[in-house]
Amino acid sequence: MIVCSRCSKENQDHYKFCLGCGAELPRESSKPRSFSAPTPPGGSPKVGTGTKPPRRMQAAEALAAAEPVARAVDVDPSPVQAVRSEPAAAAAPLPQELAPLAEAAAPCINCGAQVPENFRFCHVCGHDLDAAPAPNRRSDIPEERVSAPAVAAAPRRSAARAKLILIQPDGSEGEAFPLGDGPTLIGRGTGGIFANDAYLSPEHSEFRFEGDQLVVRDMESLNGIYIRVEAEVPIELFDGSVFRVGQEILRFEAPTAPDASPDGTQLMGSPHQGFLGRICLVIGRETTGNCFPIPPAGIHLGRERGDVVFPEDGYVSGLHCRIHSEVGHVFLTDLGSSNGTFVRVLNESFVPKSTFVLMGQQLFRADY
Amino acid sequence: MEQARNYVCTECASAVPSGHKFCGACGAGVPSEAQTLETRYFGAMQMPGKARLIVVRGDEAMGEGLSYLLQATEHVAGREADQIPFPSDNWLSPNHANFHYRGDRLVVRDEGSLNGVYIRTRGATPIQIGDHFMCGQQLFRVDATPKDSSGPEADQTYFYSSPRRPSAFRVTQILEGGMDGIVCCAHERTVEIGREDCDINFPDDVHMSPRHARVEMSGDTLELVDAGSQNGTYLRIRGERELSHGDYLFLGRNLLRVEVTA
C-alpha cells in the first residue's frame, strides 16, 4: 500500500501514479516486495514423530536474497558461452569471431583434440562445438570414452570440476560442495550441508559431467530438483511438467476429455473455445488445490498482475511468467522475475554454468 | 311464442332433459353433445387445474415461446421424446425428464439423464458434496477437500507442498465436454461466484450477475445461496421434485417456466 503524499489516497504497491490525483508515487515502494517482506509459510508439514518441523522458508529467502549475487556473477549472458567451458572467455571483452587465436584450449568432446577457445568447430574432426550433446544420446557412449579424453587433455584441472555453492538465506555464499568428473551422489545421506534438510531424500540427486556439460539426475527423490530457467526463454511444458514460482509448486496438465456417451448425448458444461491445458497448485503427492484452465490466448502469472495471481506470496514478482502456445506446443516463459521460475527436472537435465538449482529447501549455484 | 327449453328429440319431438342418453318417449338415441351441459373451452390453453411449460430459451428447431400443456398423466421431455421434443439439443438424453401429476401437484423426475434437470433456487438451499449447479452459462460441482497426501515418507523425508490453507470444500467448474475447469478451494468456508471481485470470476459471461451466488459451509451443512442474481442459480435435482407456479427449469440448453393454472 502506498499512501499518496499529495492527496492521501491509498494506492496498490505496483501503481506508479496516484489513482486519486495522478501524482507520481515514490519509486521504492512500487518495486516488488520480494526482497524485503517474506510472508509466513502457509502450511508447515504435520509432525507425527516428534521431530522438529523443518524450517520452510530457507530456500525462498535465499532465493530472494541471492538475486544481487546472481547479477554480479552473470558477467556474460551470451547463451553460446554459457554452454561452453571457457574460463578465459568470460574475461575476454572481444566477440568470439574477432578474438585472436586463443592460447587457451579446450578438449573437443568428440575426439579429445585441444581446440583453441575461439573455434566453433574442432579443427581435427570437424565437430560442431556449439551443438549441445543430448544427455540420452551421450549416455549410449561408454563412460570412459566421454570422460577420459576430457581428463587427459585437461591436466590443469583438479579433481573437482565444479562446485555447488550454497546460497544462504541472507544471500551470502555458504559452503561449497565439490563435484568431480564422475557421478557424485547427493542427498540427506551425504551429510555435511545436506544432512539437516528434511526435504532432501537420503539419495536425492546425482551430478556428473558429460563433456563440458554438468548434468543432474533425479534419483527418484520425493521433492525433485528444480533448475532456474533463463528469463524470456520459452521452455516447453508437457503433461505433468512441474514448475515453481515463488513458494508455489504448479503442475501443467494437458487437456483430457471424458468419453462421449453412447447415445450421442454430449456432456454439458461451461462454454469455451478450447484450452491448452490447465495449471494446478500441488498441495500433496496426489492432491492439487486451485486449478486454472489455460485458454488458447495463454495466461500470465504474477503476484498482482496477470490472469492467475498469488497476492499472498511475497516471492512472486508483480508479473512473473506466462504460459502460451506456439505451433501446437505449450511454453512457459519467465518474464524477468526477481526470484526466477524453476522447472522440475524430469529424470535428468543439463545444468548450465552459474545456474541456480533448488534441492530440498536449499538453493545452490552450480559454478564451473 | 317461446323457444323449447330442452333438447328436442329428432324422432318424436319430445323434450329430453340433459343427462339422458335416450329419449324417454320414443327411445331414440340422444347425440353425445346434447347429453351434458358442461361448457368446453375454446382452446385447451384455457384449461383450469392443469399446468403448462413455457419455453423461455429454447431449442433452435422448436423455437422460443412455445408452450406445452401438461394434460395427460405423464409427459416425457427429451431429444427423442414424443410429447416435449427438443431434437437439436445434444445435451439432452433421448428421454430426459418426465413431468407427471401426483395428486394435485406437478412433479418432475430425472429419467436417469446424462446431464440432469436443474431447478432455479431461491435464497439459501441446503446442498451436498457432489451436487451440481449453474450460474449464468457456467456449470459447477461441489467437491469435498481431498484427503491430505503430504505427510512425511517412511525415511523421514518431508513433502514440499505449496502453501496451503484449511479448506472446508471446493467448487469445480465443469467445461463443455465434461473436463474440469477452474477449481477453487473455499476461503474461510465460502466460495463466491460472479463477474467481478469474487473468488471465481467470469467477466465475459453476460448472463452472470456481478455477485451471483455463493456456496457456504454453515455449521456442518453446505448451502447454495443465490445473491439476488438477475438470471438465477440452478441446482441439479436428485431423483424427482415437486414443481410450483413460477418455477424455472433448465433441461440441457432449454429454459422452461412452469405455469400452474389452478
XYZ file of C-alpha atoms in Angstrom:
630
model
C 0.000 0.000 0.000
C 1.366 3.407 -0.971
C -0.277 6.445 0.597
C -0.119 9.411 -1.763
C 1.696 12.326 -0.133
C -0.430 14.860 -2.001
C -3.988 13.596 -1.575
C -3.596 10.758 0.977
C -5.269 8.263 -1.354
C -4.203 4.676 -0.717
C -2.734 3.033 -3.826
C -1.705 -0.531 -4.585
C 2.005 -1.311 -4.385
C 2.625 -1.545 -8.111
C 0.964 1.784 -9.023
C 3.339 4.342 -10.438
C 0.848 7.191 -10.283
C -1.784 8.002 -7.682
C -5.258 6.828 -8.569
C -6.720 9.839 -6.763
C -4.736 12.828 -8.051
C -2.313 11.440 -10.645
C 0.783 12.470 -8.707
C 3.850 10.313 -9.232
C 4.245 7.816 -6.423
C 7.616 7.088 -4.778
C 9.600 4.602 -6.832
C 10.926 2.469 -3.982
C 7.515 1.325 -2.906
C 6.496 0.393 -6.402
C 9.110 -2.346 -6.621
C 8.055 -5.885 -5.900
C 8.476 -6.563 -2.221
C 10.202 -9.851 -2.875
C 13.440 -8.829 -1.225
C 12.054 -7.445 1.963
C 8.771 -8.843 3.123
C 8.668 -12.593 3.297
C 5.223 -13.958 4.014
C 4.998 -16.688 6.618
C 4.707 -20.193 5.217
C 1.154 -21.210 4.551
C 1.328 -24.792 5.643
C 4.074 -26.433 7.613
C 4.015 -30.187 7.430
C 2.449 -32.176 10.190
C 4.825 -33.568 12.743
C 3.802 -37.033 13.663
C 7.049 -38.315 15.024
C 8.129 -35.695 17.486
C 10.879 -34.371 15.248
C 11.094 -30.640 14.880
C 9.363 -29.479 11.720
C 11.879 -28.283 9.203
C 12.033 -24.603 8.510
C 10.242 -23.963 5.256
C 11.402 -20.553 4.226
C 15.067 -21.068 3.803
C 15.208 -21.710 0.095
C 12.782 -18.961 -0.721
C 14.604 -16.494 1.470
C 17.870 -17.464 -0.061
C 16.297 -17.140 -3.451
C 15.183 -13.627 -2.672
C 18.460 -12.572 -1.186
C 20.584 -14.224 -3.824
C 19.413 -12.011 -6.647
C 22.124 -9.320 -6.409
C 24.714 -12.091 -6.255
C 23.304 -13.634 -9.355
C 23.544 -10.379 -11.266
C 27.139 -9.924 -10.253
C 28.057 -13.401 -11.391
C 26.312 -13.317 -14.740
C 29.112 -11.429 -16.400
C 28.294 -12.725 -19.813
C 24.734 -13.756 -20.525
C 25.567 -14.977 -24.038
C 23.962 -18.398 -24.428
C 26.819 -19.639 -26.609
C 29.377 -19.049 -23.928
C 27.073 -20.283 -21.263
C 27.194 -23.784 -22.633
C 30.948 -23.938 -23.205
C 33.588 -24.411 -20.614
C 35.847 -21.418 -21.169
C 37.420 -19.944 -18.094
C 39.110 -17.246 -20.144
C 36.111 -16.307 -22.240
C 34.200 -14.548 -19.503
C 37.035 -12.100 -19.080
C 37.661 -11.540 -22.788
C 35.762 -8.461 -23.940
C 36.136 -9.179 -27.664
C 33.432 -11.022 -29.568
C 34.490 -14.544 -30.370
C 34.887 -14.128 -34.090
C 37.197 -11.104 -33.683
C 39.360 -12.560 -30.959
C 42.851 -13.653 -31.902
C 43.742 -17.302 -31.865
C 43.353 -18.022 -28.216
C 46.153 -19.556 -26.256
C 43.672 -21.312 -24.021
C 42.410 -24.534 -25.478
C 39.615 -26.894 -24.528
C 39.333 -30.528 -25.476
C 36.941 -31.458 -28.276
C 34.234 -33.617 -26.763
C 34.213 -35.764 -29.877
C 37.906 -36.571 -30.489
C 39.662 -35.067 -27.460
C 41.955 -32.821 -29.509
C 42.925 -29.447 -27.989
C 40.819 -26.835 -29.744
C 41.519 -23.110 -29.369
C 38.808 -21.369 -27.391
C 37.544 -19.237 -30.261
C 36.989 -22.121 -32.712
C 33.382 -23.039 -33.386
C 34.336 -26.386 -34.956
C 37.052 -28.841 -33.974
C 39.966 -28.419 -36.403
C 40.753 -32.157 -36.164
C 37.380 -33.883 -36.518
C 35.061 -31.025 -37.540
C 32.716 -31.495 -34.580
C 30.334 -28.588 -34.002
C 31.385 -27.361 -30.575
C 28.246 -25.296 -30.105
C 25.990 -28.290 -30.572
C 24.998 -29.391 -27.128
C 25.080 -33.154 -26.883
C 21.794 -34.638 -25.704
C 22.247 -36.486 -22.454
C 20.378 -39.545 -23.660
C 22.448 -39.873 -26.780
C 25.672 -39.317 -24.916
C 24.866 -41.898 -22.316
C 24.969 -44.568 -25.038
C 28.687 -43.988 -25.335
C 30.740 -45.863 -22.751
C 31.555 -43.624 -19.832
C 35.353 -43.890 -20.172
C 35.245 -42.600 -23.667
C 33.333 -39.493 -22.637
C 35.323 -38.638 -19.582
C 38.811 -39.992 -20.331
C 39.833 -37.576 -23.091
C 38.459 -34.653 -21.145
C 40.517 -35.533 -18.123
C 43.609 -36.476 -20.063
C 43.528 -33.354 -22.187
C 42.949 -31.007 -19.302
C 45.619 -31.901 -16.813
C 45.488 -28.470 -15.192
C 42.028 -29.250 -13.819
C 41.861 -30.628 -10.312
C 39.534 -33.500 -9.386
C 36.749 -31.010 -8.578
C 35.460 -29.616 -11.857
C 32.511 -27.780 -10.394
C 31.150 -26.531 -7.128
C 27.665 -26.352 -5.722
C 27.690 -23.118 -3.767
C 25.091 -22.975 -1.037
C 23.246 -19.661 -1.117
C 22.358 -18.808 2.450
C 19.084 -17.182 3.487
C 20.825 -13.811 3.751
C 22.105 -14.124 0.199
C 25.716 -14.714 1.101
C 27.590 -17.678 -0.271
C 27.883 -20.578 2.090
C 29.786 -23.770 1.890
C 30.885 -25.074 -1.495
C 30.396 -28.724 -2.323
C 32.861 -30.030 -4.925
C 31.691 -32.033 -7.911
C 34.139 -34.235 -9.777
C 34.034 -35.674 -13.272
C 32.387 -38.880 -12.290
C 28.976 -39.289 -10.722
C 28.519 -37.571 -7.363
C 25.546 -38.673 -5.305
C 23.891 -36.008 -3.162
C 21.174 -36.453 -0.578
C 20.411 -36.247 3.081
C 22.656 -39.290 3.495
C 25.604 -37.347 2.039
C 25.875 -35.415 5.282
C 27.555 -32.029 5.577
C 25.414 -29.189 4.271
C 22.755 -31.677 3.157
C 22.386 -33.562 6.435
C 19.735 -31.375 8.054
C 17.446 -30.780 5.089
C 14.369 -32.888 5.747
C 13.075 -32.128 2.249
C 16.002 -33.965 0.659
C 15.639 -37.681 0.106
C 18.516 -39.759 1.503
C 19.650 -40.250 -2.107
C 18.314 -37.220 -3.928
C 20.368 -36.384 -6.998
C 23.442 -37.330 -8.931
C 25.710 -34.858 -10.684
C 28.178 -35.801 -13.409
C 29.936 -34.259 -16.359
C 29.223 -35.107 -19.930
C 31.947 -33.408 -21.866
C 31.834 -29.815 -20.727
C 28.277 -30.055 -19.526
C 27.214 -30.581 -15.960
C 24.285 -32.968 -15.830
C 21.988 -33.642 -12.874
C 19.848 -36.733 -12.485
C 16.902 -37.105 -10.131
C 17.366 -40.283 -8.094
C 13.575 -40.679 -7.809
C 13.621 -38.170 -4.975
C 10.391 -37.127 -3.258
C 10.677 -33.407 -3.893
C 12.792 -33.329 -7.015
C 15.359 -30.921 -8.372
C 14.400 -27.552 -9.819
C 16.521 -25.578 -12.245
C 16.052 -21.861 -12.793
C 15.113 -21.056 -16.356
C 16.587 -18.132 -18.214
C 14.340 -15.068 -18.428
C 12.480 -14.614 -21.724
C 13.490 -18.070 -22.974
C 10.415 -20.253 -23.536
C 10.568 -23.739 -22.020
C 8.184 -26.338 -23.372
C 5.655 -27.811 -20.958
C 4.415 -31.380 -21.221
C 1.603 -33.180 -19.460
C 2.789 -33.482 -15.856
C 5.540 -30.818 -16.053
C 6.092 -29.242 -12.636
C 7.446 -25.742 -12.077
C 7.943 -23.429 -9.161
C 7.039 -19.750 -8.893
C 7.845 -18.155 -5.527
C 6.759 -20.734 -2.980
C 4.123 -22.222 -5.263
C 4.548 -25.571 -6.963
C 2.450 -25.812 -10.104
C 1.755 -28.737 -12.385
C 0.756 -28.451 -16.023
C -1.858 -30.930 -17.218
C -2.681 -31.454 -20.875
C -6.406 -31.347 -21.673
C -8.266 -34.622 -21.474
C -11.908 -35.132 -22.377
C -14.077 -37.915 -20.991
C -15.522 -40.425 -23.452
C -18.707 -39.471 -25.260
C -21.978 -41.040 -24.209
C -23.079 -43.979 -26.406
C -26.487 -42.409 -27.150
C -24.896 -39.277 -28.649
C -25.616 -37.009 -25.707
C -22.794 -34.550 -25.043
C -21.668 -33.677 -21.531
C -22.943 -30.192 -20.762
C -20.784 -27.547 -19.163
C -19.408 -24.049 -19.334
C -18.864 -22.885 -22.926
C -15.240 -22.421 -24.033
C -13.034 -22.048 -27.106
C -10.748 -24.919 -26.206
C -7.880 -24.989 -23.743
C -4.124 -25.547 -23.889
C -4.406 -27.451 -20.634
C -4.520 -26.302 -17.071
C -2.211 -25.483 -14.190
C -2.821 -26.975 -10.775
C -1.364 -25.969 -7.415
C 0.387 -29.005 -5.933
C -0.550 -29.457 -2.267
C 0.194 -33.159 -1.829
C 1.574 -36.188 -3.608
C -1.747 -36.870 -5.300
C -3.529 -33.701 -4.282
C -3.930 -30.415 -6.068
C -5.616 -27.267 -4.807
C -6.795 -24.438 -7.023
C -6.594 -25.097 -10.766
C -6.959 -22.837 -13.786
C -7.574 -23.821 -17.394
C -5.328 -22.057 -19.906
C -7.303 -20.508 -22.773
C -5.865 -20.520 -26.316
C -4.527 -16.973 -25.833
C -2.422 -18.120 -22.865
C -2.192 -16.733 -19.341
C 0.091 -14.559 -17.253
C 1.010 -15.356 -13.663
C 2.093 -12.824 -11.062
C 1.644 -11.607 -7.534
C -0.595 -8.725 -8.578
C -0.855 -8.706 -12.364
C -1.954 -11.433 -14.710
C -4.782 -13.912 -15.022
C -3.642 -16.040 -12.106
C -2.374 -14.059 -9.115
C -0.645 -15.026 -5.872
C -1.295 -11.998 -3.638
C -0.058 -13.763 -0.513
C 3.273 -14.985 -1.879
C 5.874 -12.247 -1.490
C 8.406 -14.260 -3.513
C 6.333 -13.959 -6.687
C 7.044 -10.869 -8.797
C 4.213 -8.497 -9.715
C 4.205 -10.084 -13.171
C 6.241 -13.276 -13.047
C 5.844 -15.582 -16.016
C 3.476 -16.562 -18.759
C 2.236 -19.682 -20.476
C 1.376 -19.580 -24.145
C 1.153 -21.778 -27.173
C 3.055 -21.802 -30.446
C 2.595 -24.285 -33.277
C 0.674 -26.665 -31.066
C 3.191 -26.730 -28.217
C 2.803 -25.074 -24.822
C 5.611 -22.958 -23.378
C 6.467 -21.400 -20.021
C 8.444 -18.151 -20.126
C 9.878 -16.309 -17.152
C 9.249 -12.574 -17.602
C 12.369 -11.329 -15.837
C 11.032 -12.108 -12.375
C 13.191 -11.202 -9.392
C 13.349 -14.675 -7.946
C 13.043 -16.686 -11.086
C 10.938 -19.521 -12.387
C 12.230 -23.026 -11.683
C 11.363 -26.118 -13.663
C 11.481 -29.558 -12.085
C 13.975 -31.907 -13.697
C 12.310 -34.862 -15.356
C 14.800 -37.717 -14.989
C 17.879 -35.696 -15.924
C 18.945 -32.352 -17.299
C 21.907 -30.185 -18.175
C 22.840 -27.583 -15.596
C 24.182 -24.547 -17.451
C 27.012 -22.595 -15.840
C 26.145 -20.450 -12.835
C 22.576 -21.711 -12.833
C 20.564 -21.767 -9.633
C 19.411 -25.188 -8.522
C 16.802 -25.840 -5.836
C 17.065 -29.100 -3.948
C 15.086 -29.740 -0.794
C 14.749 -26.402 0.952
C 18.165 -25.158 -0.116
C 19.295 -23.073 -3.045
C 22.608 -23.690 -4.779
C 24.518 -22.168 -7.626
C 26.373 -24.567 -9.890
C 29.724 -22.916 -10.660
C 32.055 -24.382 -13.222
C -94.242 -17.916 -28.742
C -91.336 -19.399 -26.887
C -88.314 -21.474 -27.646
C -88.260 -25.017 -26.294
C -86.101 -25.094 -23.174
C -84.589 -28.532 -23.683
C -83.073 -30.632 -26.346
C -85.832 -31.830 -28.654
C -85.840 -35.450 -29.826
C -85.305 -35.615 -33.559
C -87.608 -38.694 -33.816
C -90.673 -37.746 -31.783
C -90.138 -34.035 -30.978
C -90.425 -34.661 -27.239
C -88.301 -32.599 -24.826
C -85.279 -34.526 -23.454
C -83.610 -33.172 -20.262
C -79.830 -33.012 -20.130
C -78.087 -36.134 -18.918
C -80.450 -38.529 -20.721
C -78.895 -40.829 -23.249
C -82.212 -41.926 -24.841
C -85.493 -40.197 -25.497
C -87.954 -41.142 -22.732
C -90.902 -41.049 -25.207
C -89.608 -42.974 -28.209
C -86.303 -44.490 -27.091
C -84.261 -42.807 -29.803
C -80.611 -42.119 -29.007
C -79.542 -38.626 -27.942
C -76.334 -37.262 -29.570
C -73.425 -37.020 -27.146
C -73.051 -33.211 -27.355
C -76.644 -32.851 -26.171
C -76.205 -35.159 -23.181
C -74.312 -32.760 -20.973
C -74.376 -29.071 -20.227
C -70.633 -28.987 -19.478
C -69.111 -25.931 -21.066
C -65.988 -26.560 -23.081
C -63.124 -24.147 -23.545
C -62.411 -22.583 -26.901
C -58.833 -23.790 -26.573
C -57.023 -26.172 -24.329
C -54.906 -23.310 -23.013
C -57.936 -22.073 -21.064
C -57.998 -25.329 -19.130
C -58.009 -24.879 -15.380
C -56.372 -27.198 -12.881
C -53.545 -28.229 -15.125
C -50.051 -26.974 -15.779
C -48.049 -25.968 -18.780
C -44.415 -25.402 -19.632
C -43.348 -22.263 -21.473
C -40.057 -22.428 -23.369
C -38.258 -19.238 -22.317
C -34.988 -20.042 -24.050
C -35.172 -22.939 -26.343
C -34.196 -25.407 -28.893
C -33.270 -23.939 -32.253
C -35.617 -26.250 -34.115
C -38.606 -25.834 -31.841
C -38.276 -22.138 -31.107
C -38.923 -19.988 -28.095
C -42.238 -19.022 -26.576
C -43.671 -22.443 -27.301
C -45.878 -23.792 -24.571
C -46.605 -27.392 -23.731
C -49.832 -28.281 -21.952
C -49.495 -30.979 -19.393
C -52.932 -32.586 -19.589
C -52.030 -36.237 -19.689
C -50.740 -38.289 -16.801
C -47.120 -38.340 -17.903
C -45.181 -36.093 -20.273
C -41.676 -37.048 -21.326
C -39.223 -34.399 -22.473
C -36.055 -35.296 -24.341
C -34.118 -35.280 -27.564
C -36.269 -38.095 -28.988
C -39.375 -37.666 -26.813
C -42.852 -37.551 -28.393
C -44.606 -35.134 -26.054
C -41.953 -32.494 -25.345
C -39.241 -32.916 -28.004
C -36.039 -30.855 -28.209
C -34.486 -32.612 -31.228
C -31.476 -30.347 -31.755
C -30.144 -30.157 -28.188
C -27.411 -32.746 -27.780
C -27.169 -32.003 -24.065
C -30.473 -33.847 -23.652
C -30.767 -37.599 -23.348
C -33.329 -39.233 -25.665
C -35.736 -39.483 -22.714
C -34.548 -36.853 -20.297
C -37.240 -35.902 -17.812
C -40.790 -36.892 -17.005
C -43.453 -34.390 -15.930
C -46.353 -36.079 -14.180
C -49.046 -35.386 -11.617
C -49.127 -36.767 -8.130
C -52.461 -35.762 -6.655
C -52.755 -32.085 -7.485
C -49.032 -31.489 -7.682
C -46.903 -31.407 -10.780
C -43.701 -33.421 -10.307
C -40.583 -33.574 -12.487
C -38.494 -36.726 -12.436
C -35.000 -37.078 -13.914
C -35.198 -40.181 -16.100
C -31.554 -41.068 -15.459
C -30.409 -38.425 -17.947
C -26.711 -37.783 -18.576
C -26.841 -34.084 -17.769
C -29.729 -33.819 -15.339
C -32.535 -31.415 -14.582
C -31.785 -28.061 -12.957
C -34.275 -26.021 -10.972
C -33.929 -22.383 -10.003
C -33.234 -21.950 -6.309
C -34.392 -19.046 -4.153
C -32.375 -17.723 -1.235
C -30.365 -20.370 0.587
C -30.784 -24.033 -0.352
C -29.125 -26.906 1.502
C -26.862 -28.918 -0.792
C -24.490 -31.883 -0.538
C -20.999 -32.707 -1.716
C -21.281 -33.832 -5.341
C -24.192 -31.525 -6.191
C -24.090 -29.631 -9.480
C -25.324 -26.099 -10.033
C -25.405 -23.417 -12.739
C -24.811 -19.665 -12.635
C -25.091 -17.747 -15.883
C -23.689 -20.090 -18.526
C -21.296 -21.761 -16.103
C -21.678 -25.202 -14.596
C -20.116 -26.185 -11.261
C -19.736 -29.151 -8.946
C -19.204 -29.000 -5.191
C -16.381 -31.332 -4.139
C -15.001 -32.477 -0.813
C -11.491 -31.444 0.165
C -9.298 -34.404 -0.785
C -7.527 -36.344 1.900
C -4.167 -34.804 2.725
C -1.353 -36.659 0.980
C 1.582 -34.528 2.059
C 2.794 -36.388 5.124
C 6.446 -37.404 5.536
C 7.882 -40.545 3.983
C 8.887 -43.576 5.998
C 12.501 -42.376 5.667
C 11.529 -39.019 7.281
C 11.717 -37.006 4.083
C 9.103 -34.251 4.186
C 6.909 -33.458 1.211
C 7.431 -29.932 -0.103
C 3.954 -28.630 -0.922
C 2.739 -25.211 -1.977
C 1.461 -23.118 0.957
C -1.989 -24.345 1.952
C -4.902 -23.105 3.967
C -7.566 -25.178 5.643
C -10.479 -25.516 3.255
C -13.886 -26.989 4.036
C -14.804 -27.848 0.443
C -14.052 -26.794 -3.130
C -16.016 -25.733 -6.177
C -15.021 -27.137 -9.575
C -16.129 -25.636 -12.879
C -17.199 -28.208 -15.465
C -16.371 -27.373 -19.058
C -18.483 -28.329 -22.028
C -17.391 -31.851 -22.930
C -17.006 -32.828 -19.292
C -13.481 -31.637 -18.453
C -12.811 -29.978 -15.134
C -12.027 -26.267 -15.433
C -11.354 -23.849 -12.605
C -11.005 -25.397 -9.173
C -11.443 -23.017 -6.239
C -10.816 -24.177 -2.671
C -13.028 -22.411 -0.132
C -11.575 -19.463 1.766
C -12.993 -19.385 5.243
C -15.915 -21.651 4.346
C -17.189 -19.633 1.374
C -16.759 -19.613 -2.390
C -18.353 -16.660 -4.131
C -19.098 -16.637 -7.863
C -19.771 -13.641 -10.101
C -18.482 -11.296 -12.799
C -16.043 -9.336 -10.650
C -14.377 -9.281 -7.233
C -15.453 -12.808 -6.311
C -13.450 -15.988 -5.727
C -14.373 -17.281 -9.188
C -14.932 -14.533 -11.761
C -16.394 -14.665 -15.258
C -16.043 -11.166 -16.688
C -17.165 -12.415 -20.127
C -20.338 -14.220 -19.071
C -23.098 -11.730 -19.831
C -25.692 -13.867 -18.096
C -23.814 -13.761 -14.803
C -24.559 -11.050 -12.237
C -21.606 -9.156 -10.719
C -22.108 -11.071 -7.479
C -24.185 -14.014 -8.468
C -24.123 -16.795 -5.892
C -22.035 -18.383 -3.191
C -21.546 -21.764 -1.617
C -21.220 -21.613 2.147
C -20.489 -24.098 4.880
C -22.551 -23.027 7.884
C -22.097 -25.371 10.787
C -21.875 -28.763 9.163
C -24.256 -28.029 6.312
C -23.448 -26.751 2.871
C -25.724 -24.129 1.378
C -26.077 -22.730 -2.101
C -27.092 -19.089 -1.790
C -28.352 -17.061 -4.739
C -27.235 -13.474 -4.108
C -30.245 -11.919 -5.831
C -28.892 -12.625 -9.287
C -30.834 -11.500 -12.342
C -30.913 -14.870 -14.072
C -30.881 -17.126 -11.067
C -28.910 -20.057 -9.730
C -29.965 -23.540 -10.762
C -29.443 -26.709 -8.750
C -29.439 -30.184 -10.278
C -32.248 -32.225 -8.738
C -31.678 -35.663 -7.274
C -34.439 -38.041 -8.404
C -37.665 -36.051 -8.517
C -39.001 -32.769 -7.365
C -42.428 -31.120 -6.931
C -42.931 -28.006 -9.015
C -44.837 -24.820 -8.263
C -46.142 -21.962 -10.365
C -43.276 -19.745 -11.471
C -40.518 -22.349 -11.137
C -37.785 -22.247 -13.764
C -36.063 -25.360 -15.083
C -33.059 -25.997 -17.295
C -33.199 -29.104 -19.459
C -29.950 -29.027 -21.401
C -29.851 -25.624 -23.110
C -33.603 -25.115 -22.737
C -35.001 -22.882 -20.057
C -38.621 -23.625 -19.157
C -41.087 -21.798 -16.940
C -43.764 -23.727 -15.096
C -47.275 -22.263 -15.084
C -49.862 -23.909 -12.931
C -53.291 -22.508 -13.773
C -55.182 -23.666 -10.690
